[in-house]
Amino acid sequence: MKYQATLDGKQHEIHVIEKGEGVFEVVVDGQAHTVDALPLDHGAVSLIVDRASYSVEMEESGDGKVNVLVRDHVFTIELLDERRMRMRLAGGRFVVEGPQVVTAPMPGKVVRILVAPGQEVKEGQGLVVVEAMKMENELASPKDGTVKEIFVQEGASVEGGAKLVMVE
Amino acid sequence: MKYQATLDGKQHEIHVIEKGEGVFEVVVDGQAHTVDALPLDHGAVSLIVDRASYSVEMEESGDGKVNVLVRDHVFTIELLDERRMRMRLAGGRFVVEGPQVVTAPMPGKVVRILVAPGQEVKEGQGLVVVEAMKMENELASPKDGTVKEIFVQEGASVEGGAKLVMVE
Amino acid sequence: MFRKILVANRGEIAVRVIRTCREMGIRTVAVYSDADRGALHVRMADEAVHLGPAPSRESYLRIDRLIDAAKATGAEAIHPGYGFLSEQAPFVEACDAAGITFIGPRPEAISAMGDKTGARQRMIQAGVPVVPGMDEPESDVNRAREFARSIGFPVMIKAAAGGGGRGMRKVESEEEFDASFAAAQREALAAFGDDRVYVEKFLDKPRHVEIQVFADAHGNCIHLFERECSVQRRHQKVIEESPSPILDEDLRRRMGEVAVRAARAVNYLGAGTCEFLVDANKNFYFLEMNTRLQVEHPVTELRCGVDLVRWQIEVAAGKPLPLSQDEVRAQGHAIEARINAEDPAKNFMPSPGKITYLRLPGGPGTRIDSGVYPGYTVPMAYDSMIAKLIVWAPTREQAIQRLQRALSEFVVKGITTNIGYLKRIVAHPEFLSGDYDTTFLARRAEELRAATNGELARVALVASAVYQYQLDKNRARKLELAAQGAAAARSRWAEMGRLRALGRAGGVR
Amino acid sequence: MFRKILVANRGEIAVRVIRTCREMGIRTVAVYSDADRGALHVRMADEAVHLGPAPSRESYLRIDRLIDAAKATGAEAIHPGYGFLSEQAPFVEACDAAGITFIGPRPEAISAMGDKTGARQRMIQAGVPVVPGMDEPESDVNRAREFARSIGFPVMIKAAAGGGGRGMRKVESEEEFDASFAAAQREALAAFGDDRVYVEKFLDKPRHVEIQVFADAHGNCIHLFERECSVQRRHQKVIEESPSPILDEDLRRRMGEVAVRAARAVNYLGAGTCEFLVDANKNFYFLEMNTRLQVEHPVTELRCGVDLVRWQIEVAAGKPLPLSQDEVRAQGHAIEARINAEDPAKNFMPSPGKITYLRLPGGPGTRIDSGVYPGYTVPMAYDSMIAKLIVWAPTREQAIQRLQRALSEFVVKGITTNIGYLKRIVAHPEFLSGDYDTTFLARRAEELRAATNGELARVALVASAVYQYQLDKNRARKLELAAQGAAAARSRWAEMGRLRALGRAGGVR
């Protein structure tokens, strides 16, 4: 099976060939490895790659990517197989332009709104302060623009991912 | 909902009435308790019974019973609701008589067979020695009788629950 | 001795207190808010009483409800933990009025030290050096700004009722002052129910060194050496160790004596901590006294072989301290790392949520104090600390190696934690050298970001591909089996000659 | 110092060794059998080499494959752990021949002490008291029975190559002798690859007290005090503590001196343990010397503040011992409890299987050495010990309270363990009194059975009923939702005017 992986913005070609029960030849960007892979519960995988042992923890990140913890490092990888790659290529890239919606990065409480609709803001300027776990977190504008809409009120509790402010 | 529970061979009538989200009145053998029950992952339940807190761990024992760990004690309980109780009553009790099959209580290796087919044995007499985890475990006859059949050979690896010897 | 104690707190410290109570054969009462019904302290206590909604002001800060809970359960004493009501004199007075023993100092000592500006005056009178600053809290931003200008920027704004770095703000210049002042007031109000703040001179590159003190009701007052707490981010301690790499025996002795003097000056009772700033010339300045158990108390426990919670309970019950100053022995080196539910890659954004998997470090010299368990949902309502990892070893070098090893064993899934960040801190040359100060984490922020590693990236790619391959294969196999199952079912039905069934074989299963 | 060490073992001891190696910056090579591909030591090591099938004789006892693995990975030293090849002189010789450092004593010392009857002779020559018994192993059951009769029943049959209680059998009377003799020979062969056994006088109500010794290559040999190991079931240690409740300073010193003398008599190197029996009159008899690290070594580590595995590695690398005899300080009280996968209610039947949930104790003075993790399948091929819980506290009373507390926090699901049994042991008056001997568990077997508790039984009934109620309710709700879903689907379809679809609405979902 062939996969295309994206890690830190770079593409990698990976070819997985099953050699026996739990034993694989894995070719990453043309370099081949013998891999003994044992999947365990809770998304853990024990890998023995050319004799080196790695206890790897996998976690779906929710946006189709997977966070991979190896030793002391975390890697966020997006993996596509050939079919999904073709779909992606056919669909083209999603272009980030036009109005931007700032969302709550975690559940919390809106303690202050720092801007008003119609106000001009600069990239990096604070828009809303959300408190969670006793910490105030100021959420900044992703770009220069105008505040188009404010979706929340001061004092409101919001879920992670809730829309807060739209900047255009 | 009414249940009939069996614990240590004794029957108990239990009546569960839901009073609110996670709050119950539970009547055990006529005595009522207010129970705040929070089910957690992995079969854990946090119970607050009339203010006393119990962290209870539940585990299905595989034979329709459940092992309940409360503080330092384990209780094995069989629970039937009214429908299943009626079925049980209608079907009558399963009577233990006739040939008895001794099974392996855990996976292991048969290291010795101490009896031969046709041999007379007494209750408590050793039939087979199974080794697991470096310990030899002698399995005894459940009753006086005659060895009817031996299902395994010395040196064989057996699964938990495997038939070893039939005594009649 | 008490037969039952109510623990007026949550999280790891409530669990910590319950553990010692259990060891002493004392029954425990947990209290909980709506957000904490499933919390570990509720599960571990003998009894549990609901306080109110999630916000602290409606639950853990409700003196009336706590007193009611103690009365209803027959608890003879209340352990306040840290934070919440642990340094609130009115709470102690309410306990007194209800005939319940408050496990901590008398209200007069709390008030004397809790009023940071009043405490400064006392310390000055006792001959203890203090950092230049206001004599009184100031609520007027203009007057406060004026004072700041008079002592010169940078300055610190601090909560008068504060402690533990909460409500503290460093202000670099006059332009920032007003915003920081307002923010400090808000945070102070939220954290302590009291928005009074004051302004103090900011010391350049200071070390934060604190002394653990302990006093009983029989006139004994001792110290248990120091904890070095200079690894801080935004005035929150991240790593604490003892001994401090910069203290020599003479300085240690002098600071210990001053700390005991400070405690005696307010007729202290129980466990307390005198915080000092130590400058580059090893001058030390009294910062504040925390009139409660500290988060980092296990560092002292490991180094001195004592159980400070047991001491608190014994002292509250009127027993004398088990050790005299001469009998306190400190051995080896202890370090604590605070595990927080936060994402260092996203500006330390809090990361509440459900812990789906948890594997804790173990082995020699490794202690975990935690309030979480696999399956637990970390609520957003309270602070982000979910566990403390504390190690001990004969030397600082070995303790650091042990902490690195233990951190690498720590696996938390479902939420994001700062474990990787902690690993990078304790592997950083500045930390290793021992020559760091409270500006360490801010100065080195760039170097403490996660760096990539080519070999491990390759392994991660291999792992993700093999993992996906197996998922894909299992899915394919299931589809195949389902198809085979249907086929097998058809053939079985056929074998049995039930020809009628064949007509709807597609519906089997 | 070594850059890479191969750990020729599995389970908790392999994990234990890997932890210290990691702290010392030494890379590790794990070895594994077919049954251990998913074991924790394999996951934690830097490298892993497959040895062979599950049976030890085809994997962990294969000297050739271990040497090959060390050569292939460039490991400069091998740590043998305990059991398996840890006391096999031929293994040490094979390491020597391959130019690999064996982390342990020289083969001559192993042989001298491994041959239990020869060791007896040496000890007698060195003036160490020994239990009356055979001078040589005996393979002939008739001659062995004759000897047993000559010293009088009861007698002990022991493996000549043995240790750790394996292959030991007590024989009460002549009638039992032949069966026990054969069983001991079989167990000795299985455990040590050597079926030679010998017969010794059985001492009535003895205490098993052992002394930890340590020797370097520079002529230093010290002891680190005693461990009391009299809580045994079928000659397997279950609970170990230090100090021993029966040793006074004088006896401790004398036994320590004798142990050092015994070690010196065989030119000992590294960590070793001299086991003694102590009778009711406090006479002590040399039992055997274990020429390796013991399972219960953490008891000494906690009491003396040392890392014995680090010492082993340093001594093997030629360094001198870090402490002299005078510098060894023991503080407080340590106790270890062995957590086994076994069912005390079913005659301690082994209980291999998958650990579906694991919650480990934590907090002050609590150490876990374990080779398992949630999701791990405990194999049937090896012994049943899955973890060790070791506690420390200033006094024996507090240490016992702490052990009770920690055991009550320990939750293992999926397999049956002896945790409840351990709790009952450490709450038993005989254990609490300190006045127990090696017959304690057998004599008190009835009292150590699980007793029922009316209050908790009622709670269990409540819990099971509420649990079942919620299961039933969820099931009912799902059925209802499915029905509603079908109805909703029908109405949606209807709304869209697709009347054709209605005809097979029953098939939707």
PDB file of C-alpha atoms in Angstrom, chain C residues 157-330:
ATOM      1  CA  ILE C 157       2.002  44.622  40.758  1.00  0.00           C
ATOM      2  CA  LYS C 158       0.866  42.103  43.344  1.00  0.00           C
ATOM      3  CA  ALA C 159      -2.389  41.073  44.971  1.00  0.00           C
ATOM      4  CA  ALA C 160      -2.484  42.235  48.589  1.00  0.00           C
ATOM      5  CA  ALA C 161      -4.386  39.070  49.485  1.00  0.00           C
ATOM      6  CA  GLY C 162      -2.346  37.000  47.086  1.00  0.00           C
ATOM      7  CA  GLY C 163       0.204  34.269  47.011  1.00  0.00           C
ATOM      8  CA  GLY C 164       1.475  31.592  44.688  1.00  0.00           C
ATOM      9  CA  GLY C 165       2.188  34.040  41.888  1.00  0.00           C
ATOM     10  CA  ARG C 166      -1.508  34.607  41.189  1.00  0.00           C
ATOM     11  CA  GLY C 167      -2.488  38.177  40.416  1.00  0.00           C
ATOM     12  CA  MET C 168       1.150  39.132  39.920  1.00  0.00           C
ATOM     13  CA  ARG C 169       2.176  41.221  36.921  1.00  0.00           C
ATOM     14  CA  LYS C 170       5.509  42.604  35.906  1.00  0.00           C
ATOM     15  CA  VAL C 171       5.266  46.019  34.258  1.00  0.00           C
ATOM     16  CA  GLU C 172       8.155  47.056  32.065  1.00  0.00           C
ATOM     17  CA  SER C 173       7.167  50.637  31.305  1.00  0.00           C
ATOM     18  CA  GLU C 174       4.703  53.330  32.176  1.00  0.00           C
ATOM     19  CA  GLU C 175       2.661  52.798  29.006  1.00  0.00           C
ATOM     20  CA  GLU C 176       1.776  49.234  30.027  1.00  0.00           C
ATOM     21  CA  PHE C 177       0.950  50.171  33.575  1.00  0.00           C
ATOM     22  CA  ASP C 178      -2.765  50.891  33.424  1.00  0.00           C
ATOM     23  CA  ALA C 179      -3.739  47.739  31.559  1.00  0.00           C
ATOM     24  CA  SER C 180      -1.631  45.544  33.813  1.00  0.00           C
ATOM     25  CA  PHE C 181      -3.002  47.219  36.916  1.00  0.00           C
ATOM     26  CA  ALA C 182      -6.584  46.505  35.852  1.00  0.00           C
ATOM     27  CA  ALA C 183      -5.743  42.926  34.885  1.00  0.00           C
ATOM     28  CA  ALA C 184      -3.995  42.329  38.198  1.00  0.00           C
ATOM     29  CA  GLN C 185      -7.045  43.646  40.046  1.00  0.00           C
ATOM     30  CA  ARG C 186      -9.356  41.357  38.084  1.00  0.00           C
ATOM     31  CA  GLU C 187      -7.175  38.323  38.624  1.00  0.00           C
ATOM     32  CA  ALA C 188      -6.838  39.155  42.314  1.00  0.00           C
ATOM     33  CA  LEU C 189     -10.593  39.404  42.642  1.00  0.00           C
ATOM     34  CA  ALA C 190     -11.135  36.158  40.798  1.00  0.00           C
ATOM     35  CA  ALA C 191      -8.469  34.292  42.710  1.00  0.00           C
ATOM     36  CA  PHE C 192      -8.871  35.666  46.217  1.00  0.00           C
ATOM     37  CA  GLY C 193     -12.168  37.542  46.274  1.00  0.00           C
ATOM     38  CA  ASP C 194     -10.206  40.735  47.016  1.00  0.00           C
ATOM     39  CA  ASP C 195      -9.055  43.145  44.309  1.00  0.00           C
ATOM     40  CA  ARG C 196      -6.507  45.129  46.354  1.00  0.00           C
ATOM     41  CA  VAL C 197      -3.069  45.266  44.770  1.00  0.00           C
ATOM     42  CA  TYR C 198       0.200  47.006  45.534  1.00  0.00           C
ATOM     43  CA  VAL C 199       3.365  47.966  43.659  1.00  0.00           C
ATOM     44  CA  GLU C 200       6.881  46.812  44.389  1.00  0.00           C
ATOM     45  CA  LYS C 201      10.310  47.360  42.879  1.00  0.00           C
ATOM     46  CA  PHE C 202      11.185  44.641  40.368  1.00  0.00           C
ATOM     47  CA  LEU C 203      14.508  42.943  41.131  1.00  0.00           C
ATOM     48  CA  ASP C 204      16.630  42.026  38.137  1.00  0.00           C
ATOM     49  CA  LYS C 205      17.379  38.303  37.654  1.00  0.00           C
ATOM     50  CA  PRO C 206      16.406  37.295  41.152  1.00  0.00           C
ATOM     51  CA  ARG C 207      16.247  33.753  42.459  1.00  0.00           C
ATOM     52  CA  HIS C 208      13.103  32.673  44.230  1.00  0.00           C
ATOM     53  CA  VAL C 209      14.123  30.681  47.303  1.00  0.00           C
ATOM     54  CA  GLU C 210      11.682  29.745  50.025  1.00  0.00           C
ATOM     55  CA  ILE C 211      12.033  28.255  53.490  1.00  0.00           C
ATOM     56  CA  GLN C 212       9.606  25.699  54.899  1.00  0.00           C
ATOM     57  CA  VAL C 213       8.733  26.499  58.495  1.00  0.00           C
ATOM     58  CA  PHE C 214       6.672  24.560  61.012  1.00  0.00           C
ATOM     59  CA  ALA C 215       5.394  25.641  64.418  1.00  0.00           C
ATOM     60  CA  ASP C 216       3.420  23.820  67.084  1.00  0.00           C
ATOM     61  CA  ALA C 217       1.207  25.095  69.903  1.00  0.00           C
ATOM     62  CA  HIS C 218       3.959  24.451  72.476  1.00  0.00           C
ATOM     63  CA  GLY C 219       6.266  27.244  71.413  1.00  0.00           C
ATOM     64  CA  ASN C 220       8.388  25.162  69.044  1.00  0.00           C
ATOM     65  CA  CYS C 221       9.134  26.622  65.645  1.00  0.00           C
ATOM     66  CA  ILE C 222      11.601  25.057  63.215  1.00  0.00           C
ATOM     67  CA  HIS C 223      12.510  25.232  59.550  1.00  0.00           C
ATOM     68  CA  LEU C 224      13.041  22.354  57.106  1.00  0.00           C
ATOM     69  CA  PHE C 225      15.510  24.039  54.765  1.00  0.00           C
ATOM     70  CA  GLU C 226      14.842  25.628  51.437  1.00  0.00           C
ATOM     71  CA  ARG C 227      13.192  25.035  48.095  1.00  0.00           C
ATOM     72  CA  GLU C 228      14.521  26.735  44.979  1.00  0.00           C
ATOM     73  CA  CYS C 229      11.573  27.858  42.838  1.00  0.00           C
ATOM     74  CA  SER C 230      13.164  30.088  40.192  1.00  0.00           C
ATOM     75  CA  VAL C 231      11.923  28.060  37.231  1.00  0.00           C
ATOM     76  CA  GLN C 232       8.761  30.068  36.685  1.00  0.00           C
ATOM     77  CA  ARG C 233       6.583  30.990  33.758  1.00  0.00           C
ATOM     78  CA  ARG C 234       4.445  34.091  34.197  1.00  0.00           C
ATOM     79  CA  HIS C 235       5.110  33.935  37.956  1.00  0.00           C
ATOM     80  CA  GLN C 236       3.855  30.361  38.148  1.00  0.00           C
ATOM     81  CA  LYS C 237       6.354  27.853  39.494  1.00  0.00           C
ATOM     82  CA  VAL C 238       7.075  25.066  37.042  1.00  0.00           C
ATOM     83  CA  ILE C 239      10.009  23.179  38.583  1.00  0.00           C
ATOM     84  CA  GLU C 240      11.120  23.268  42.227  1.00  0.00           C
ATOM     85  CA  GLU C 241      14.202  21.715  43.746  1.00  0.00           C
ATOM     86  CA  SER C 242      16.033  21.382  47.014  1.00  0.00           C
ATOM     87  CA  PRO C 243      18.741  22.119  47.937  1.00  0.00           C
ATOM     88  CA  SER C 244      19.039  25.382  46.019  1.00  0.00           C
ATOM     89  CA  PRO C 245      22.115  25.307  43.802  1.00  0.00           C
ATOM     90  CA  ILE C 246      23.157  28.759  45.076  1.00  0.00           C
ATOM     91  CA  LEU C 247      22.799  28.407  48.831  1.00  0.00           C
ATOM     92  CA  ASP C 248      25.841  27.616  50.924  1.00  0.00           C
ATOM     93  CA  GLU C 249      25.566  26.352  54.489  1.00  0.00           C
ATOM     94  CA  ASP C 250      25.928  29.827  55.966  1.00  0.00           C
ATOM     95  CA  LEU C 251      23.246  31.431  53.777  1.00  0.00           C
ATOM     96  CA  ARG C 252      20.953  28.450  54.333  1.00  0.00           C
ATOM     97  CA  ARG C 253      21.313  28.810  58.092  1.00  0.00           C
ATOM     98  CA  ARG C 254      20.764  32.567  58.045  1.00  0.00           C
ATOM     99  CA  MET C 255      17.691  32.345  55.821  1.00  0.00           C
ATOM    100  CA  GLY C 256      16.308  29.558  57.995  1.00  0.00           C
ATOM    101  CA  GLU C 257      16.768  31.661  61.111  1.00  0.00           C
ATOM    102  CA  VAL C 258      15.099  34.680  59.510  1.00  0.00           C
ATOM    103  CA  ALA C 259      12.177  32.515  58.376  1.00  0.00           C
ATOM    104  CA  VAL C 260      11.679  31.156  61.884  1.00  0.00           C
ATOM    105  CA  ARG C 261      11.899  34.713  63.228  1.00  0.00           C
ATOM    106  CA  ALA C 262       9.244  35.825  60.721  1.00  0.00           C
ATOM    107  CA  ALA C 263       6.956  32.972  61.750  1.00  0.00           C
ATOM    108  CA  ARG C 264       7.461  33.647  65.431  1.00  0.00           C
ATOM    109  CA  ALA C 265       6.674  37.352  64.847  1.00  0.00           C
ATOM    110  CA  VAL C 266       3.075  36.398  63.973  1.00  0.00           C
ATOM    111  CA  ASN C 267       2.724  33.543  66.513  1.00  0.00           C
ATOM    112  CA  TYR C 268       2.641  31.075  63.687  1.00  0.00           C
ATOM    113  CA  LEU C 269       1.070  27.610  63.959  1.00  0.00           C
ATOM    114  CA  GLY C 270       1.428  24.707  61.548  1.00  0.00           C
ATOM    115  CA  ALA C 271       3.069  24.606  58.114  1.00  0.00           C
ATOM    116  CA  GLY C 272       4.119  27.827  56.418  1.00  0.00           C
ATOM    117  CA  THR C 273       6.574  29.070  53.861  1.00  0.00           C
ATOM    118  CA  CYS C 274       8.670  32.234  53.818  1.00  0.00           C
ATOM    119  CA  GLU C 275       9.436  33.247  50.266  1.00  0.00           C
ATOM    120  CA  PHE C 276      12.571  35.236  49.554  1.00  0.00           C
ATOM    121  CA  LEU C 277      14.189  36.766  46.532  1.00  0.00           C
ATOM    122  CA  VAL C 278      17.944  36.263  46.412  1.00  0.00           C
ATOM    123  CA  ASP C 279      19.897  38.639  44.197  1.00  0.00           C
ATOM    124  CA  ALA C 280      23.137  38.020  42.338  1.00  0.00           C
ATOM    125  CA  ASN C 281      25.129  39.184  45.373  1.00  0.00           C
ATOM    126  CA  LYS C 282      23.279  36.648  47.552  1.00  0.00           C
ATOM    127  CA  ASN C 283      21.383  39.357  49.408  1.00  0.00           C
ATOM    128  CA  PHE C 284      17.969  37.996  50.318  1.00  0.00           C
ATOM    129  CA  TYR C 285      14.704  39.897  50.639  1.00  0.00           C
ATOM    130  CA  PHE C 286      11.522  38.724  52.317  1.00  0.00           C
ATOM    131  CA  LEU C 287       8.828  38.450  49.675  1.00  0.00           C
ATOM    132  CA  GLU C 288       5.833  37.023  51.483  1.00  0.00           C
ATOM    133  CA  MET C 289       4.800  34.265  53.800  1.00  0.00           C
ATOM    134  CA  ASN C 290       2.370  31.643  52.542  1.00  0.00           C
ATOM    135  CA  THR C 291       0.347  30.609  55.554  1.00  0.00           C
ATOM    136  CA  ARG C 292      -0.514  27.143  54.258  1.00  0.00           C
ATOM    137  CA  LEU C 293       0.957  24.041  52.696  1.00  0.00           C
ATOM    138  CA  GLN C 294       2.670  24.731  49.360  1.00  0.00           C
ATOM    139  CA  VAL C 295       2.138  22.862  46.106  1.00  0.00           C
ATOM    140  CA  GLU C 296       5.839  21.949  46.204  1.00  0.00           C
ATOM    141  CA  HIS C 297       5.853  20.575  49.774  1.00  0.00           C
ATOM    142  CA  PRO C 298       6.793  17.046  48.566  1.00  0.00           C
ATOM    143  CA  VAL C 299      10.263  18.343  47.671  1.00  0.00           C
ATOM    144  CA  THR C 300      10.855  18.928  51.373  1.00  0.00           C
ATOM    145  CA  GLU C 301       9.152  15.661  52.315  1.00  0.00           C
ATOM    146  CA  LEU C 302      11.481  13.631  50.115  1.00  0.00           C
ATOM    147  CA  ARG C 303      14.567  15.461  51.281  1.00  0.00           C
ATOM    148  CA  CYS C 304      13.762  15.352  54.986  1.00  0.00           C
ATOM    149  CA  GLY C 305      11.906  12.018  55.155  1.00  0.00           C
ATOM    150  CA  VAL C 306       8.795  13.535  56.736  1.00  0.00           C
ATOM    151  CA  ASP C 307       5.058  13.703  56.013  1.00  0.00           C
ATOM    152  CA  LEU C 308       4.131  17.368  56.344  1.00  0.00           C
ATOM    153  CA  VAL C 309       0.400  16.683  56.159  1.00  0.00           C
ATOM    154  CA  ARG C 310       0.710  14.276  59.077  1.00  0.00           C
ATOM    155  CA  TRP C 311       2.603  16.965  60.960  1.00  0.00           C
ATOM    156  CA  GLN C 312      -0.134  19.493  60.166  1.00  0.00           C
ATOM    157  CA  ILE C 313      -2.798  17.198  61.540  1.00  0.00           C
ATOM    158  CA  GLU C 314      -0.790  16.286  64.636  1.00  0.00           C
ATOM    159  CA  VAL C 315       0.046  19.905  65.392  1.00  0.00           C
ATOM    160  CA  ALA C 316      -3.601  20.919  64.896  1.00  0.00           C
ATOM    161  CA  ALA C 317      -4.541  18.211  67.389  1.00  0.00           C
ATOM    162  CA  GLY C 318      -2.220  19.826  69.906  1.00  0.00           C
ATOM    163  CA  LYS C 319       0.747  17.482  69.638  1.00  0.00           C
ATOM    164  CA  PRO C 320       4.276  18.826  69.725  1.00  0.00           C
ATOM    165  CA  LEU C 321       6.463  18.745  66.610  1.00  0.00           C
ATOM    166  CA  PRO C 322       8.019  15.297  66.208  1.00  0.00           C
ATOM    167  CA  LEU C 323      11.490  16.738  65.539  1.00  0.00           C
ATOM    168  CA  SER C 324      13.585  19.511  67.013  1.00  0.00           C
ATOM    169  CA  GLN C 325      15.618  21.773  64.743  1.00  0.00           C
ATOM    170  CA  ASP C 326      18.743  19.705  65.384  1.00  0.00           C
ATOM    171  CA  GLU C 327      16.957  16.486  64.484  1.00  0.00           C
ATOM    172  CA  VAL C 328      15.878  17.679  61.041  1.00  0.00           C
ATOM    173  CA  ARG C 329      18.130  15.908  58.557  1.00  0.00           C
ATOM    174  CA  ALA C 330      18.129  16.676  54.867  1.00  0.00           C
TER     175      ALA C 330
END
